[in-house]
Coordinates of C-alpha atoms in Angstrom, one line a residue:
M1 CA 114.4 35.1 -134.6
R2 CA 114.7 36.4 -138.1
G3 CA 116.8 34.1 -140.5
Y4 CA 119.4 35.1 -143.0
K5 CA 118.5 35.1 -146.7
F6 CA 121.1 33.8 -149.2
I7 CA 121.2 33.4 -153.0
P8 CA 120.7 29.8 -154.2
L9 CA 123.6 28.2 -156.1
T10 CA 121.4 27.7 -159.1
T11 CA 120.7 31.4 -159.3
I12 CA 124.5 32.1 -159.2
S13 CA 125.1 29.6 -162.0
I14 CA 122.5 31.1 -164.2
I15 CA 123.8 34.6 -163.7
L16 CA 127.4 33.4 -164.5
S17 CA 126.2 31.6 -167.6
L18 CA 124.4 34.6 -168.9
T19 CA 127.4 36.9 -168.1
L20 CA 130.1 34.7 -169.5
G21 CA 128.0 33.1 -172.3
V22 CA 125.4 35.4 -173.7
Y23 CA 126.8 38.8 -172.8
L24 CA 130.3 37.8 -174.0
W25 CA 129.2 35.8 -176.9
P26 CA 130.6 38.3 -179.4
L27 CA 134.0 37.8 -177.9
W28 CA 133.8 34.0 -178.2
T29 CA 132.8 34.3 -181.9
G30 CA 135.2 37.1 -182.7
D31 CA 132.4 39.4 -183.9
V32 CA 133.5 42.1 -181.5
F33 CA 136.6 42.6 -183.6
R34 CA 135.3 43.8 -187.0
L35 CA 136.6 45.6 -190.0
G36 CA 133.5 47.2 -191.6
N37 CA 131.0 44.3 -192.1
K38 CA 133.8 41.6 -191.9
S39 CA 134.6 39.8 -188.7
L40 CA 138.3 39.6 -187.9
A41 CA 137.9 36.1 -186.3
T42 CA 140.4 33.5 -187.5
R43 CA 140.8 29.8 -187.4
I44 CA 144.2 28.2 -186.8
P45 CA 145.0 25.7 -189.5
Q46 CA 145.1 22.0 -188.5
E47 CA 148.7 21.7 -189.7
Y48 CA 149.9 23.7 -186.6
F49 CA 148.4 21.2 -184.3
D50 CA 149.8 18.3 -186.3
L51 CA 153.2 19.9 -186.1
N52 CA 152.8 20.4 -182.4
D53 CA 152.0 16.7 -181.9
F54 CA 155.0 15.7 -183.9
L55 CA 157.4 17.9 -181.9
N56 CA 156.0 16.7 -178.6
Q57 CA 157.1 13.2 -179.5
D58 CA 160.7 14.3 -179.1
S59 CA 161.9 14.3 -175.5
D60 CA 165.1 16.2 -176.1
F61 CA 165.6 19.8 -175.1
F62 CA 165.5 21.9 -178.3
R63 CA 164.2 25.0 -179.9
T64 CA 162.3 25.3 -183.2
L65 CA 163.4 28.0 -185.6
H66 CA 160.6 29.5 -187.8
L67 CA 161.6 31.1 -191.1
P68 CA 161.2 33.9 -192.0
I69 CA 161.8 35.7 -188.8
V70 CA 159.3 38.6 -188.5
A71 CA 159.4 41.8 -186.6
H72 CA 156.0 42.9 -185.5
G73 CA 153.3 41.0 -187.3
E74 CA 152.5 39.4 -190.6
N75 CA 149.8 38.5 -193.1
Y76 CA 148.9 34.8 -193.3
D77 CA 146.9 32.9 -196.0
W78 CA 144.7 31.0 -193.5
E79 CA 141.1 29.9 -194.3
M80 CA 139.6 33.0 -192.5
G81 CA 142.8 35.0 -192.9
Y82 CA 145.1 36.3 -190.1
V83 CA 147.1 39.5 -189.6
G84 CA 149.1 39.7 -186.4
S85 CA 152.0 38.5 -184.4
E86 CA 153.7 35.3 -185.5
P87 CA 151.5 32.6 -183.7
S88 CA 153.8 29.7 -183.4
L89 CA 155.1 30.9 -180.0
Y90 CA 151.6 30.4 -178.6
I91 CA 150.4 27.3 -180.5
L92 CA 153.5 25.1 -180.1
D93 CA 154.4 23.6 -176.7
K94 CA 158.1 23.4 -177.5
P95 CA 160.2 26.6 -177.3
S96 CA 160.1 28.5 -180.6
I97 CA 162.2 31.3 -182.2
S98 CA 159.9 33.1 -184.6
R99 CA 160.2 36.8 -184.2
W100 CA 162.3 39.6 -182.7
S101 CA 162.7 39.1 -179.0
W102 CA 163.2 42.8 -178.0
V103 CA 165.9 41.6 -175.5
P104 CA 168.9 43.9 -176.1
F105 CA 171.7 41.3 -176.0
C106 CA 169.7 38.7 -177.9
D107 CA 167.8 40.8 -180.4
E108 CA 170.8 41.4 -182.7
L109 CA 171.2 37.7 -183.1
I110 CA 167.5 37.0 -183.7
K111 CA 167.1 39.8 -186.3
S112 CA 170.2 38.6 -188.2
L113 CA 168.8 35.1 -188.7
N114 CA 167.1 35.9 -191.9
R115 CA 170.5 36.8 -193.5
L116 CA 172.7 34.4 -191.6
V117 CA 170.9 31.5 -193.2
M118 CA 173.1 32.4 -196.3
S119 CA 176.3 32.2 -194.2
P120 CA 178.6 29.2 -194.6
G121 CA 178.8 29.1 -190.7
F122 CA 175.0 29.2 -190.2
E123 CA 175.2 25.7 -188.5
K124 CA 177.1 27.3 -185.5
I125 CA 174.1 29.7 -185.0
L126 CA 171.8 26.7 -185.0
S127 CA 174.0 25.0 -182.4
L128 CA 174.3 28.1 -180.3
L129 CA 170.4 28.4 -180.2
N130 CA 169.9 24.8 -179.6
V131 CA 167.8 24.5 -182.7
K132 CA 166.9 21.0 -183.7
Y133 CA 164.0 21.7 -186.1
I134 CA 163.4 24.5 -188.7
V135 CA 159.9 25.2 -189.9
L136 CA 159.6 26.9 -193.3
H137 CA 156.3 28.9 -193.4
K138 CA 154.7 28.8 -196.9
D139 CA 151.4 30.1 -195.4
I140 CA 152.7 33.7 -195.3
S141 CA 150.7 35.9 -197.7
K142 CA 152.2 37.3 -200.8
K143 CA 151.1 40.7 -199.6
A144 CA 153.7 40.5 -196.9
R145 CA 156.5 43.1 -197.4
Y146 CA 160.2 43.1 -196.4
L147 CA 160.4 39.2 -196.3
N148 CA 162.3 36.9 -198.5
T149 CA 160.3 34.3 -200.4
P150 CA 159.9 30.8 -199.0
S151 CA 161.9 29.5 -202.1
F152 CA 164.8 31.7 -201.0
Y153 CA 165.0 29.9 -197.6
E154 CA 164.2 26.5 -199.2
K155 CA 167.3 27.0 -201.4
F156 CA 169.6 27.6 -198.5
L157 CA 168.2 24.9 -196.3
T158 CA 168.9 22.5 -199.1
Y159 CA 172.2 23.8 -200.4
K160 CA 175.1 25.9 -199.3
I161 CA 176.5 28.5 -201.6
K162 CA 180.1 29.5 -200.7
P163 CA 182.3 32.2 -202.1
A164 CA 185.6 31.2 -203.7
S165 CA 188.6 31.3 -201.5
P166 CA 190.7 34.6 -201.8
P167 CA 192.8 35.9 -203.3
L168 CA 190.7 36.2 -206.4
N169 CA 192.4 35.6 -209.8
T170 CA 190.2 36.8 -212.7
N171 CA 192.5 35.2 -215.2
S172 CA 192.0 31.6 -213.9
Q173 CA 188.5 31.7 -212.6
K174 CA 185.7 31.9 -215.3
E175 CA 183.1 32.3 -212.7
I176 CA 184.4 35.7 -211.5
L177 CA 183.6 39.0 -213.3
C178 CA 185.7 42.1 -212.4
L179 CA 183.5 45.2 -212.3
S180 CA 186.2 47.6 -211.2
P181 CA 189.9 46.5 -211.4
G182 CA 191.2 49.0 -208.8
G183 CA 193.9 51.5 -209.6
E184 CA 191.4 53.2 -212.0
I185 CA 188.9 55.9 -211.2
G186 CA 186.7 54.6 -214.1
G187 CA 183.1 54.6 -213.2
W188 CA 183.6 56.0 -209.6
Q189 CA 182.0 59.4 -208.8
I190 CA 182.0 61.6 -205.8
L191 CA 178.5 62.9 -205.1
L192 CA 179.3 64.4 -201.7
G193 CA 182.7 65.2 -200.5
K194 CA 185.8 66.8 -202.0
S195 CA 187.1 65.8 -205.5
N196 CA 190.1 64.0 -204.1
F197 CA 190.4 60.7 -205.9
S198 CA 193.9 59.7 -207.0
E199 CA 195.5 56.6 -208.3
A200 CA 197.9 56.6 -205.5
G201 CA 197.8 52.9 -204.3
S202 CA 201.2 51.8 -203.0
S203 CA 203.1 49.3 -205.1
T204 CA 203.5 47.1 -201.9
E205 CA 199.7 46.5 -201.8
A206 CA 198.2 43.1 -202.7
F207 CA 196.4 44.7 -205.6
P208 CA 196.0 48.1 -207.3
S209 CA 193.7 50.6 -205.6
I210 CA 192.5 54.2 -205.9
R211 CA 192.8 56.5 -202.9
Y212 CA 190.5 59.2 -201.6
L213 CA 191.9 61.8 -199.0
D214 CA 189.8 64.3 -197.0
T215 CA 189.8 66.3 -193.8
L216 CA 186.3 65.1 -192.9
S217 CA 184.1 68.0 -193.7
K218 CA 180.7 68.3 -192.0
E219 CA 179.0 66.4 -194.9
E220 CA 178.7 62.6 -195.5
L221 CA 181.0 61.1 -198.1
H222 CA 179.0 59.6 -200.9
F223 CA 180.7 57.6 -203.7
R224 CA 178.9 56.1 -206.6
Y225 CA 180.0 53.4 -209.1
N226 CA 178.2 53.4 -212.4
V227 CA 178.1 49.9 -213.7
D228 CA 179.3 49.5 -217.3
P229 CA 176.2 49.0 -219.6
H230 CA 177.7 45.7 -220.7
M231 CA 177.9 44.4 -217.1
T232 CA 174.5 45.3 -215.7
D233 CA 173.0 41.8 -215.9
W234 CA 173.8 40.3 -212.5
S235 CA 171.5 37.3 -212.9
G236 CA 173.1 34.0 -211.9
M237 CA 175.7 35.8 -209.8
D238 CA 175.9 34.9 -206.1
F239 CA 178.3 37.5 -204.4
L240 CA 179.5 41.0 -204.7
R241 CA 183.0 41.4 -203.3
I242 CA 184.2 44.9 -202.4
N243 CA 187.8 45.5 -201.2
L244 CA 188.2 48.6 -198.9
K245 CA 190.7 50.0 -196.5
I246 CA 189.9 53.0 -194.3
N247 CA 192.2 54.5 -191.8
R248 CA 189.7 54.9 -189.0
P249 CA 186.6 53.2 -187.6
T250 CA 183.4 54.1 -189.4
P251 CA 180.0 52.7 -190.4
I252 CA 179.6 52.4 -194.2
K253 CA 176.4 52.0 -196.2
I254 CA 176.4 49.9 -199.3
D255 CA 173.4 50.3 -201.6
V256 CA 172.7 48.5 -204.9
C257 CA 170.2 50.1 -207.3
D258 CA 168.4 48.5 -210.2
K259 CA 167.4 50.0 -213.6
S260 CA 164.3 51.5 -212.0
Y261 CA 166.5 53.4 -209.5
D262 CA 164.9 51.4 -206.7
S263 CA 167.4 50.8 -203.9
L264 CA 167.5 47.0 -203.1
V265 CA 167.4 47.8 -199.4
F266 CA 167.3 44.2 -198.3
W267 CA 169.3 42.9 -201.2
D268 CA 171.6 40.7 -199.0
G269 CA 169.0 39.7 -196.5
R270 CA 169.6 42.4 -194.0
Y271 CA 167.1 44.7 -192.5
E272 CA 169.5 47.5 -193.2
S273 CA 172.5 47.9 -195.5
I274 CA 174.9 49.3 -192.9
Y275 CA 178.3 47.6 -192.5
S276 CA 181.2 48.6 -190.4
I277 CA 185.0 49.2 -190.3
H278 CA 185.8 48.5 -186.6
S279 CA 188.8 49.9 -184.6
Y280 CA 190.7 46.5 -185.0
E281 CA 190.2 46.8 -188.8
A282 CA 191.3 50.4 -189.4
G283 CA 194.2 50.7 -191.7
Q284 CA 193.8 47.1 -193.0
W285 CA 192.2 45.8 -196.2
K286 CA 188.8 44.3 -195.6
E287 CA 186.8 42.4 -198.2
F288 CA 183.0 42.7 -197.9
I289 CA 181.5 39.6 -199.4
L290 CA 177.9 40.5 -200.0
P291 CA 175.3 37.7 -200.9
L292 CA 173.2 38.6 -203.9
Q293 CA 170.7 35.7 -203.6
S294 CA 168.1 37.5 -201.6
P295 CA 165.3 38.9 -203.7
S296 CA 164.5 42.6 -203.8
S297 CA 162.0 43.8 -201.1
F298 CA 160.1 45.8 -203.8
N299 CA 159.5 43.2 -206.6
K300 CA 160.3 39.9 -204.9
G301 CA 162.5 39.1 -207.9
D302 CA 166.2 38.5 -208.3
P303 CA 168.4 41.6 -208.7
R304 CA 169.1 41.2 -212.4
Q305 CA 169.7 44.6 -214.0
V306 CA 171.8 46.8 -211.8
E307 CA 172.5 50.5 -212.7
Y308 CA 174.9 51.5 -209.9
F309 CA 176.0 50.9 -206.3
N310 CA 176.8 53.5 -203.6
L311 CA 179.3 53.7 -200.8
V312 CA 178.1 56.2 -198.1
I313 CA 180.2 57.1 -195.1
P314 CA 178.2 59.3 -192.7
V315 CA 179.4 62.4 -190.9
L316 CA 182.0 61.3 -188.3
D317 CA 182.2 62.8 -184.8
N318 CA 185.9 63.5 -184.8
P319 CA 187.5 65.7 -187.5
G320 CA 190.8 64.7 -188.9
G321 CA 192.5 63.1 -191.8
F322 CA 190.5 60.5 -193.6
Q323 CA 191.9 58.0 -196.1
L324 CA 189.8 55.6 -198.2
D325 CA 191.4 53.0 -200.5
I326 CA 189.1 51.2 -202.9
G327 CA 190.5 48.0 -204.4
P328 CA 188.9 45.7 -207.0
V329 CA 185.2 45.0 -207.1
F330 CA 184.1 41.5 -208.2
L331 CA 180.9 39.7 -209.1
E332 CA 181.2 36.0 -208.4
K333 CA 179.3 32.8 -209.1
G334 CA 179.5 30.8 -205.8
K335 CA 180.2 27.1 -205.3
T336 CA 177.1 25.0 -204.5
S337 CA 177.1 21.9 -202.4
P338 CA 174.4 20.0 -200.5
N339 CA 173.6 21.2 -197.0
E340 CA 175.0 18.4 -194.8
F341 CA 173.7 20.0 -191.6
V342 CA 170.0 20.2 -192.4
R343 CA 167.7 17.7 -194.0
F344 CA 164.1 17.8 -195.0
R345 CA 162.0 15.8 -192.6
K346 CA 158.2 16.2 -193.2
K347 CA 155.6 18.4 -194.7
F348 CA 152.5 19.6 -192.9
S349 CA 150.5 21.2 -195.6
A350 CA 151.9 24.8 -195.9
L351 CA 154.5 24.1 -193.2
E352 CA 157.7 22.3 -194.1
L353 CA 159.8 20.8 -191.4
Y354 CA 163.6 20.4 -191.5
E355 CA 165.8 18.6 -189.0
V356 CA 169.2 19.8 -187.9
S357 CA 172.0 17.3 -187.5
E358 CA 172.0 15.8 -184.1
D359 CA 175.7 16.5 -183.7
L360 CA 175.0 20.2 -183.6
L361 CA 172.6 20.0 -180.6
L362 CA 174.2 21.2 -177.4
P363 CA 173.1 20.0 -174.0
H364 CA 170.8 22.2 -172.0
I365 CA 173.4 22.4 -169.3
Y366 CA 177.0 21.6 -169.8
P367 CA 180.6 22.5 -168.7
V368 CA 183.4 24.3 -170.6
N369 CA 186.8 25.5 -169.5
H370 CA 188.0 27.7 -172.2
L371 CA 187.1 31.3 -173.4
V372 CA 187.0 32.8 -176.9
W373 CA 186.8 36.7 -177.0
F374 CA 185.3 38.6 -179.8
H375 CA 185.3 42.4 -180.3
D376 CA 181.6 42.6 -181.0
F377 CA 178.7 40.7 -182.6
N378 CA 179.8 41.5 -186.1
H379 CA 183.3 40.2 -185.4
F380 CA 181.7 37.0 -184.2
V381 CA 179.6 36.7 -187.4
D382 CA 182.7 37.4 -189.6
T383 CA 184.4 34.4 -188.1
L384 CA 181.5 31.9 -188.5
P385 CA 183.0 30.3 -191.6
E386 CA 186.3 29.8 -189.8
E387 CA 187.3 26.8 -187.7
R388 CA 188.0 29.2 -184.9
F389 CA 186.0 28.0 -181.9
Q390 CA 184.0 24.9 -180.8
L391 CA 180.9 25.6 -178.9
K392 CA 181.0 22.3 -177.0
K393 CA 184.3 23.1 -175.5
E394 CA 184.5 26.9 -175.5
L395 CA 182.5 29.9 -174.2
I396 CA 181.8 33.0 -176.4
L397 CA 182.3 36.4 -174.8
F398 CA 182.4 40.0 -176.1
E399 CA 184.9 42.6 -175.0
S400 CA 182.0 44.9 -174.0
Q401 CA 181.0 42.4 -171.3
K402 CA 184.1 43.3 -169.3
E403 CA 182.3 46.5 -168.4
E404 CA 179.0 44.7 -167.8
F405 CA 180.7 42.1 -165.6
P406 CA 183.9 43.6 -164.2
F407 CA 185.2 40.4 -162.6
L408 CA 185.9 39.1 -166.2
K409 CA 188.8 41.5 -166.4
N410 CA 190.8 39.8 -163.7
M411 CA 189.5 36.2 -164.1
S412 CA 192.3 33.7 -164.5
L413 CA 192.1 30.3 -166.1
P414 CA 194.6 27.5 -166.5
Q415 CA 196.8 28.0 -169.6
E416 CA 196.4 24.4 -170.6
M417 CA 193.2 22.6 -171.3
Q418 CA 192.0 20.6 -168.2
P419 CA 189.6 17.7 -168.2
I420 CA 186.1 18.9 -167.7
P421 CA 183.9 17.4 -164.9
I422 CA 181.2 14.9 -165.4
L423 CA 177.6 16.3 -165.0
Q424 CA 174.4 14.7 -164.1
V425 CA 171.4 17.0 -164.5
Q426 CA 168.1 16.6 -162.7
K427 CA 165.2 18.8 -163.7
I428 CA 162.9 19.5 -160.8
N429 CA 160.7 21.9 -162.9
P430 CA 161.4 24.5 -165.6
T431 CA 162.8 26.9 -162.9
H432 CA 164.7 24.5 -160.7
Y433 CA 167.6 22.2 -161.6
K434 CA 170.1 20.2 -159.6
V435 CA 173.4 19.5 -161.2
D436 CA 175.7 16.9 -159.8
I437 CA 179.3 17.6 -160.4
K438 CA 181.9 14.8 -160.4
D439 CA 185.7 14.9 -160.6
A440 CA 186.1 18.6 -160.9
N441 CA 189.8 19.4 -160.6
A442 CA 190.1 22.9 -162.1
P443 CA 187.9 26.0 -162.5
F444 CA 185.3 25.7 -165.2
F445 CA 182.1 27.4 -166.6
L446 CA 178.7 25.9 -166.1
V447 CA 176.6 26.9 -169.1
F448 CA 172.8 27.0 -169.0
H449 CA 171.2 27.8 -172.4
E450 CA 168.2 29.6 -171.1
L451 CA 167.7 33.4 -171.7
Y452 CA 170.0 35.3 -169.3
H453 CA 168.4 36.9 -166.3
P454 CA 170.2 38.2 -163.1
D455 CA 167.6 36.3 -160.9
W456 CA 168.9 32.9 -162.1
E457 CA 170.8 31.7 -159.0
G458 CA 173.5 29.0 -158.8
K459 CA 174.4 27.7 -155.3
I460 CA 176.7 25.1 -153.9
G461 CA 175.2 24.5 -150.6
D462 CA 174.4 28.1 -149.3
E463 CA 177.2 29.7 -151.3
P464 CA 176.1 31.6 -154.4
Q465 CA 178.4 31.2 -157.4
V466 CA 179.5 34.0 -159.8
H467 CA 176.8 34.4 -162.4
F468 CA 177.1 36.3 -165.8
R469 CA 176.0 36.2 -169.4
G470 CA 177.8 34.1 -172.0
N471 CA 177.2 32.6 -175.5
I472 CA 175.4 35.9 -176.3
Y473 CA 172.2 35.1 -174.4
G474 CA 172.8 32.2 -172.0
N475 CA 173.4 32.0 -168.2
V476 CA 176.9 31.1 -167.0
W477 CA 178.4 30.4 -163.6
Y478 CA 182.1 30.4 -162.9
I479 CA 182.8 27.4 -160.6
T480 CA 186.1 27.1 -158.8
K481 CA 185.3 24.3 -156.3
N482 CA 187.0 21.0 -156.8
G483 CA 185.7 17.5 -156.0
N484 CA 182.2 16.1 -156.1
Y485 CA 179.2 18.3 -155.2
T486 CA 175.8 19.6 -156.3
V487 CA 175.0 22.9 -157.9
A488 CA 171.4 24.1 -157.4
L489 CA 170.1 26.4 -160.2
Q490 CA 166.9 28.2 -159.4
F491 CA 164.9 31.2 -160.7
L492 CA 164.5 33.6 -157.7
Q493 CA 161.3 35.2 -159.0
Q494 CA 159.7 31.8 -159.2
K495 CA 160.6 31.1 -155.5
S496 CA 158.9 34.4 -154.6
F497 CA 155.9 33.4 -156.7
E498 CA 155.6 30.0 -155.0
R499 CA 155.7 31.7 -151.6
Y500 CA 152.9 34.1 -152.5
L501 CA 151.0 31.2 -154.1
T502 CA 151.2 29.3 -150.8
V503 CA 149.9 32.4 -148.9
S504 CA 147.1 32.8 -151.4
S505 CA 146.1 29.1 -151.2
V506 CA 145.9 29.3 -147.5
F507 CA 143.8 32.4 -147.6
F508 CA 141.5 30.8 -150.2
I509 CA 141.1 27.7 -148.1
L510 CA 140.2 29.8 -145.0
F511 CA 137.9 32.0 -147.0
T512 CA 136.1 28.9 -148.4
I513 CA 135.8 27.3 -145.0
G514 CA 134.4 30.6 -143.7
V515 CA 131.8 30.8 -146.5
L516 CA 130.7 27.1 -146.0
T517 CA 130.5 27.6 -142.3
Y518 CA 128.4 30.8 -142.8
N519 CA 126.0 29.0 -145.1
I520 CA 125.7 25.9 -142.8
K521 CA 124.9 28.2 -139.8
S522 CA 122.4 30.1 -141.9
K523 CA 120.6 27.0 -142.8
M524 CA 120.6 25.8 -139.2
L525 CA 119.2 29.2 -138.0
K526 CA 116.5 29.0 -140.7
K527 CA 115.6 25.4 -139.7
N528 CA 115.4 26.3 -136.0
K529 CA 113.2 29.2 -136.8

């Protein structure tokens, strides 16, 4: 009887070693990725690992914010250099916010973080995102474009610079410089549009203004204000305040240009210079308070010598009467005070770590029983400095979500604030939680600050609870059951994965048993021969 031949285990090991070791050696060393004669291999600096060890000592649930927020990739001053995606997300074990998320309902918030750091209400954003630590990256190369300098962020993490409270009074405040007093055409020019300026401000207005009337031709409206030669030095000024009233919703672009006629595109920390008059603001005075502290994206320096600034209104879809009132335009030196919400914690070489006040940190899962509605994201940002809402007690929703989740239109809540239930959260794993509810006596919202996904399921027994998105990016369940009970939160895709993993494990075990049995029988047949 002829026996079966089989390949010895040592031969298989040698073949695997040669394949994964010698053949793929250029992949391990990085030499397969080359730019001319230079390898693109890199070495992660030790401070990233030291930072990771430090963060892992904190058992709280939190996220780490990395500044500056980058879009696609960046250039880093590492020992061997590095150009690519911001790496913290892969190096650190704790969740990080370090670059655009490309998630539609979350991306607007992430992209805005670079400029919101200048906002007096920035601490509410930190609370909303469960940020406990902020890492300031000083290892970003000076070759990087469209980013504020580390000293810019360091300034706002250390201090808060607030504008003066309106109304402005140029006679009593020495820190305010009036560029255009309103009611005077002065340096205003119309570059595109009809020559329709008039000093027709009503005597009932809070301040004098000039008025522009048009029937909305098929061209954009472009207004320019040429700064008085004696007022072009804006060094030391913190805010530009422009008062506008427009009778209909429209986007509006505000550009500031220096002596070299370079547009300071990111001059207030935005990735674009587009602002908006919303439907609820039409026909009302709106003051745009625009920070000047962000350096120019072109020269990385402060905007010191300014030649002019533009107001541009694009072509609007609907023709009709258009009225623009322009009031006073001011330059202002802001009020500086220590940042009581953020403190410097530790330095890891080129990485500086700041810690956010513990009072701002929200629980991972918590109940609220009150709603606060906003028209849109910009409306939410505009209210940040106000004492308008409390995240620990209220849920943030946008009007547009009524179309996304129709049940919100008819949802009724008690008019008076009711006591919220007591929660005890048990984490089974990152995709499975059990929440014990005690003393629930009125409907409430169960807020879970993980990125919203429709496959997150909340059940009381076998009964699914109403699930929607709240607080911009989080998962929320509307709970109406009273008494004491348990809500099970689970990610459905993970349940499917676990089922398939079980099937795969069983198949692998059976396959292994079959191979071993085959080898044993082969040896026995060879021995018997």
